């Protein structure tokens, strides 16, 4: 079908995301509904694309490219001047400017002398208008430039600010487009895909080589690794650099030269025979140094065993709890050591232990300050509920606005506290640990609690396992289970997975629905849910967990669409709101995706009200918080009938339904399966087969590249040597004196 070019003016934005928009335009032929990315939402434009017939929404114009243009009519020019955010221009001023200059309006907007001749515009005001108009035009040019690379218009301001200090920045970017990869969210693949199609494309250009290497290093971190071997870096980089007509071997000398350049300007750091991105290198090396400094320079609590025992007895009495021997040992370490670690699976009494620890700490140090935190909002809230104390996310505590981002304030943050307790430590990333350690003063004690058998953080690092494996700090392993009765099938089967041996136990608590193929698994999943509903288990008590988000039938995205039709089907009178390809209905289970003051990333709630006219959703969260969302905020929400296992980590549900078959490929891992199974409080239903479960039980996830444990062990050994040498020198000096 031949591509059309239609001049249009936006009338209404139906929905808007970074990668998808629905906009109603006014054209000479009437209203037109356009769909696609990078659509113009203000001012006149030319839409390039073709018509299509959507089976649900009817005739639409599928946009391939949107070209913004300056209006030519008086009404269009006035609308443009008002809507473009130009300083000092309101509707009255816009009217006077256009009435004065007519077709030459935009030429006059660049000349302060001509503008100052307009009634009501002083010389100072004219200069402000001209400066603002020029900036607006520059942004317009940036939008057009970025559109060539399919970069969302929402990135324009960020790119403009990023390169604002460079003279003639746009010309520089046009000649060196790979520099755009320096902006967050703009990938090497986005730029490279366009450059490959252009005349004169140079596959071994220095920028292309360097940014390909950087892209691989960034992807390496997204896969959880802290560092990378040079050989692996080159092997993966050449795979994205390869072009028709170029042999692999051509790229290696240029990659070596590019690597030398990146190391020389410290974009990458070469240390211990491996390569780091500089931020990650600092996070790992300085975290190790700061932990060892806490261990060696911190003031160990001078408490006698009798005093600790007495405090424990009294704390147990006040909390009406009786700790096991291993729990008491954990509390004793936490009360005396500068750094201590507690690890144990679900139901091993970590919460009870924490309650007694806090009580004993307050008795022993009534004037001391205690800080409780966790890596996620849900984990922090759970911590607060179980202890009756204030608990916050680590991001909130450290004043980090976005995940793993440095604080924007130049002044270094210092936490005035005596004891910091961090829960759910398996979810703490390398950079988050670093941010915490930077904020701790000398003498602060640190207690880390978690389950080392669960999944590590989504971000880079293997922090909790590395800290335990270093054997530098006292570690208490909680092995005795209290929560579930002995013989619980959920507990037994989770233990089988974790140990890689034993015999699965299937009963009413833990059931297996045997399936082998993807289609059978989906059908089995739906049958299980219907059967549970007939048993009186509500949809709110159920949670479907799946290993990944991908758009396969068993991925989180498509599962939510299917489960919505099963758990909250459309009936006569159902109120719903269409948002792009998604549909929200009253009663839908949804999840919030960002950390904010009143709602945390991962919070789940239900849609209680939909205003179709104003396009607003009201959601009541399980925390009791009620919040209304406008159309600009819909990107913060997604359906939550199905969640990824990673997203569910740190939470528990009465009934968990887990599809788990061979189609999940490399996601069939011990850590993931164990984490998913242990999310269930009362009932677990696995839709899959035992063969896949046993495969996962013997398939521990790929070891993450991290030297944190090694740095701790080596640094601690060197400190011991130095300490012993100082002691020996002291003895020799004393003998010399004698």
Coordinates of C-alpha atoms in Angstrom, one line a residue, residues 226-526:
X226 CA 29.7 -6.5 37.9
X227 CA 32.7 -7.0 35.6
X228 CA 33.6 -8.7 32.3
X229 CA 36.5 -10.6 30.8
X230 CA 38.1 -8.9 27.8
X231 CA 37.6 -12.0 25.6
X232 CA 33.9 -12.1 26.4
X233 CA 33.6 -8.3 25.7
X234 CA 35.2 -8.6 22.3
X235 CA 33.2 -11.7 21.4
X236 CA 29.9 -10.1 22.2
X237 CA 30.8 -6.8 20.7
X238 CA 31.8 -8.3 17.4
X239 CA 28.4 -9.9 17.2
X240 CA 26.6 -6.5 17.2
X241 CA 29.3 -4.9 15.0
X242 CA 29.2 -7.5 12.2
X243 CA 27.9 -6.2 8.9
X244 CA 27.5 -7.8 5.5
X245 CA 30.8 -7.9 3.7
X246 CA 32.9 -7.5 6.8
X247 CA 34.7 -10.5 8.3
X248 CA 34.7 -10.8 12.1
X249 CA 38.5 -10.6 12.2
X250 CA 38.4 -7.1 10.7
X251 CA 36.9 -5.6 13.9
X252 CA 39.4 -7.0 16.5
X253 CA 42.3 -4.5 16.0
X254 CA 39.8 -1.6 16.1
X255 CA 38.1 -3.0 19.2
X256 CA 41.6 -3.2 20.9
X257 CA 42.2 0.4 20.0
X258 CA 38.7 1.4 21.2
X259 CA 39.3 -0.4 24.5
X260 CA 42.6 1.4 25.0
X261 CA 40.8 4.7 24.5
X262 CA 38.0 3.8 26.9
X263 CA 40.4 2.7 29.6
X264 CA 42.7 5.8 29.1
X265 CA 39.8 8.2 29.6
X266 CA 38.5 6.0 32.5
X267 CA 35.1 5.1 31.0
X268 CA 36.2 1.5 31.7
X269 CA 38.5 0.4 34.5
X270 CA 41.0 -2.5 34.1
X271 CA 41.7 -4.2 37.4
X272 CA 42.6 -7.7 38.5
X273 CA 42.6 -8.8 34.9
X274 CA 39.0 -7.9 34.2
X275 CA 37.0 -4.8 33.0
X276 CA 34.5 -2.7 34.9
X277 CA 32.5 0.4 34.0
X278 CA 33.8 3.1 36.3
X279 CA 30.7 3.4 38.5
X280 CA 30.5 -0.3 39.1
X281 CA 34.2 -0.5 39.9
X282 CA 33.9 2.2 42.5
X283 CA 30.9 0.5 44.0
X284 CA 32.6 -2.8 44.4
X285 CA 36.1 -1.7 45.4
X286 CA 35.0 1.0 47.8
X287 CA 32.2 -1.1 49.3
X288 CA 34.7 -3.8 50.2
X289 CA 37.0 -1.1 51.8
X290 CA 34.2 0.5 53.7
X291 CA 32.9 -2.9 55.1
X292 CA 36.4 -3.8 56.3
X293 CA 36.7 -0.4 57.9
X294 CA 33.5 -1.0 59.7
X295 CA 34.8 -4.4 60.8
X296 CA 38.3 -3.2 61.9
X297 CA 37.8 0.4 63.0
X298 CA 34.3 0.2 64.4
X299 CA 33.8 0.0 68.2
X300 CA 32.7 -3.5 69.2
X301 CA 30.1 -3.3 71.9
X302 CA 31.6 -3.9 75.3
X303 CA 28.8 -6.1 76.7
X304 CA 29.4 -9.0 78.9
X305 CA 27.8 -12.4 78.2
X306 CA 25.7 -12.1 81.3
X307 CA 24.4 -8.7 80.3
X308 CA 23.4 -9.9 76.8
X309 CA 21.8 -13.1 78.2
X310 CA 19.8 -11.0 80.7
X311 CA 18.6 -8.6 77.9
X312 CA 17.6 -11.6 75.7
X313 CA 15.6 -13.2 78.5
X314 CA 13.8 -9.9 79.2
X315 CA 13.2 -9.2 75.5
X316 CA 11.8 -12.7 75.0
X317 CA 9.5 -12.1 77.9
X318 CA 8.3 -8.7 76.7
X319 CA 7.7 -10.0 73.1
X320 CA 6.1 -13.3 74.4
X321 CA 8.5 -15.3 72.3
X322 CA 11.0 -18.1 72.9
X323 CA 14.0 -18.1 70.6
X324 CA 15.9 -21.2 69.5
X325 CA 19.7 -21.5 70.2
X326 CA 20.6 -20.4 66.7
X327 CA 18.2 -17.4 66.9
X328 CA 19.8 -16.4 70.2
X329 CA 23.2 -16.6 68.7
X330 CA 22.1 -14.4 65.8
X331 CA 20.8 -11.7 68.2
X332 CA 24.0 -11.9 70.3
X333 CA 26.1 -11.2 67.2
X334 CA 23.8 -8.4 66.2
X335 CA 24.1 -6.8 69.6
X336 CA 27.9 -6.9 69.7
X337 CA 29.5 -7.1 66.3
X338 CA 29.9 -4.1 63.9
X339 CA 28.7 -6.2 61.0
X340 CA 26.6 -9.4 61.3
X341 CA 24.6 -11.5 58.8
X342 CA 21.5 -13.6 59.4
X343 CA 20.2 -15.9 56.7
X344 CA 17.3 -18.4 56.6
X345 CA 14.4 -19.6 54.5
X346 CA 10.7 -18.7 54.9
X347 CA 9.4 -19.7 58.3
X348 CA 12.7 -19.9 60.1
X349 CA 11.9 -17.2 62.5
X350 CA 13.6 -14.1 61.0
X351 CA 10.7 -11.9 62.0
X352 CA 10.5 -13.2 65.6
X353 CA 14.3 -12.8 65.9
X354 CA 14.0 -9.2 64.7
X355 CA 11.4 -8.4 67.2
X356 CA 13.6 -9.7 70.1
X357 CA 16.7 -8.0 68.7
X358 CA 15.0 -4.6 68.6
X359 CA 13.6 -5.0 72.1
X360 CA 17.0 -6.0 73.5
X361 CA 18.8 -3.2 71.6
X362 CA 16.5 -0.6 73.1
X363 CA 17.0 -2.0 76.6
X364 CA 20.8 -2.1 76.3
X365 CA 21.1 1.3 74.5
X366 CA 18.0 3.4 75.5
X367 CA 19.6 6.6 74.1
X368 CA 20.7 4.9 70.8
X369 CA 19.1 5.4 67.4
X370 CA 17.8 2.5 65.4
X371 CA 17.2 2.5 61.6
X372 CA 15.2 -0.2 59.8
X373 CA 15.1 -0.4 56.0
X374 CA 14.6 -2.8 53.0
X375 CA 15.3 -2.6 49.3
X376 CA 11.6 -2.5 48.3
X377 CA 8.5 -0.7 49.5
X378 CA 6.6 -3.8 50.2
X379 CA 9.5 -5.4 52.2
X380 CA 9.9 -2.2 54.2
X381 CA 6.1 -2.1 55.0
X382 CA 6.2 -5.7 56.0
X383 CA 9.1 -5.0 58.3
X384 CA 7.2 -2.1 59.9
X385 CA 4.1 -4.1 60.4
X386 CA 6.0 -7.0 62.1
X387 CA 8.1 -4.8 64.4
X388 CA 5.8 -1.9 65.1
X389 CA 8.7 0.5 64.2
X390 CA 9.2 2.9 61.3
X391 CA 10.8 1.1 58.3
X392 CA 11.6 2.8 55.0
X393 CA 13.0 1.8 51.6
X394 CA 16.8 2.1 51.2
X395 CA 16.1 4.6 48.4
X396 CA 14.1 6.8 50.7
X397 CA 16.6 6.5 53.5
X398 CA 19.5 7.4 51.2
X399 CA 17.5 10.1 49.3
X400 CA 17.9 8.4 46.0
X401 CA 15.1 9.4 43.6
X402 CA 15.5 6.7 41.1
X403 CA 16.8 3.1 41.4
X404 CA 20.6 2.9 41.5
X405 CA 21.0 6.6 40.8
X406 CA 23.5 8.9 42.6
X407 CA 22.1 11.5 44.9
X408 CA 21.6 14.8 43.0
X409 CA 22.8 16.9 46.0
X410 CA 26.5 17.6 46.1
X411 CA 26.6 17.4 49.9
X412 CA 27.4 13.9 51.1
X413 CA 24.6 12.3 53.1
X414 CA 25.5 10.9 56.5
X415 CA 23.1 8.8 58.6
X416 CA 23.1 9.7 62.3
X417 CA 22.3 6.3 63.7
X418 CA 23.8 3.6 65.9
X419 CA 22.4 0.5 64.3
X420 CA 21.1 -0.2 60.8
X421 CA 19.1 -3.3 60.1
X422 CA 18.5 -4.2 56.4
X423 CA 15.9 -6.9 55.6
X424 CA 15.5 -8.9 52.4
X425 CA 19.2 -8.4 51.6
X426 CA 19.3 -10.9 48.8
X427 CA 17.5 -8.1 46.8
X428 CA 20.2 -5.5 47.5
X429 CA 22.4 -4.6 44.4
X430 CA 26.0 -3.6 44.4
X431 CA 25.3 0.1 43.9
X432 CA 22.6 0.2 46.5
X433 CA 25.0 -1.4 49.1
X434 CA 27.6 1.2 48.1
X435 CA 25.1 4.1 48.6
X436 CA 24.3 2.7 52.1
X437 CA 27.9 2.2 53.1
X438 CA 28.9 5.7 52.0
X439 CA 26.3 7.1 54.4
X440 CA 27.4 5.2 57.5
X441 CA 29.5 6.8 60.1
X442 CA 32.4 5.1 62.0
X443 CA 31.0 3.1 64.9
X444 CA 27.6 2.4 63.2
X445 CA 26.7 -1.3 63.4
X446 CA 25.1 -3.1 60.5
X447 CA 22.8 -6.1 60.6
X448 CA 22.0 -7.8 57.2
X449 CA 19.0 -10.2 57.1
X450 CA 17.8 -12.3 54.1
X451 CA 17.6 -15.7 52.4
X452 CA 20.7 -16.5 50.5
X453 CA 18.9 -19.2 48.5
X454 CA 16.5 -16.7 46.9
X455 CA 17.1 -14.8 43.7
X456 CA 19.8 -12.1 43.7
X457 CA 18.9 -8.5 42.9
X458 CA 17.6 -7.5 39.5
X459 CA 20.5 -5.1 39.2
X460 CA 24.1 -6.0 39.1
X461 CA 25.8 -7.8 41.9
X462 CA 25.6 -10.9 44.1
X463 CA 25.9 -8.9 47.3
X464 CA 24.3 -11.1 50.0
X465 CA 25.9 -14.4 48.7
X466 CA 29.3 -12.7 48.3
X467 CA 29.2 -11.3 51.9
X468 CA 28.4 -14.7 53.3
X469 CA 30.9 -16.5 51.1
X470 CA 33.7 -14.2 52.1
X471 CA 33.6 -15.7 55.7
X472 CA 34.8 -12.3 56.9
X473 CA 31.7 -11.5 59.0
X474 CA 29.8 -13.6 61.6
X475 CA 27.0 -15.4 59.8
X476 CA 24.1 -17.2 61.5
X477 CA 22.2 -19.8 59.4
X478 CA 18.6 -20.4 60.6
X479 CA 17.6 -23.9 59.7
X480 CA 14.7 -24.8 62.0
X481 CA 11.3 -24.0 60.5
X482 CA 8.5 -22.7 62.7
X483 CA 5.8 -21.2 60.4
X484 CA 4.5 -24.3 58.7
X485 CA 4.0 -27.6 60.5
X486 CA 6.5 -30.3 59.9
X487 CA 5.6 -32.4 56.9
X488 CA 4.1 -29.4 55.0
X489 CA 4.3 -30.3 51.3
X490 CA 5.2 -26.7 50.4
X491 CA 8.1 -26.8 52.8
X492 CA 9.2 -30.3 51.8
X493 CA 9.1 -29.6 48.1
X494 CA 10.9 -26.2 48.4
X495 CA 13.6 -28.1 50.4
X496 CA 13.8 -30.8 47.7
X497 CA 14.4 -28.1 45.1
X498 CA 17.0 -26.3 47.2
X499 CA 19.0 -29.4 48.1
X500 CA 18.5 -31.0 44.6
X501 CA 17.4 -34.3 46.2
X502 CA 14.6 -35.9 48.1
X503 CA 11.1 -36.8 47.1
X504 CA 8.3 -34.4 46.1
X505 CA 5.2 -34.6 48.3
X506 CA 1.9 -33.7 46.6
X507 CA -1.3 -33.2 48.6
X508 CA -4.0 -30.5 49.1
X509 CA -1.4 -27.9 50.2
X510 CA 0.9 -28.4 47.3
X511 CA -0.5 -29.8 44.1
X512 CA 0.9 -30.7 40.6
X513 CA -1.2 -30.3 37.5
X514 CA 0.7 -32.4 34.9
X515 CA 1.3 -30.7 31.6
X516 CA 4.0 -30.8 28.9
X517 CA 3.3 -28.3 26.1
X518 CA 2.8 -24.5 26.3
X519 CA -0.8 -24.8 25.1
X520 CA -1.6 -27.5 27.6
X521 CA 0.1 -25.5 30.4
X522 CA -2.1 -22.4 29.7
X523 CA -5.3 -24.5 29.5
X524 CA -4.2 -26.3 32.8
X525 CA -3.6 -23.0 34.4
X526 CA -7.1 -21.7 33.6

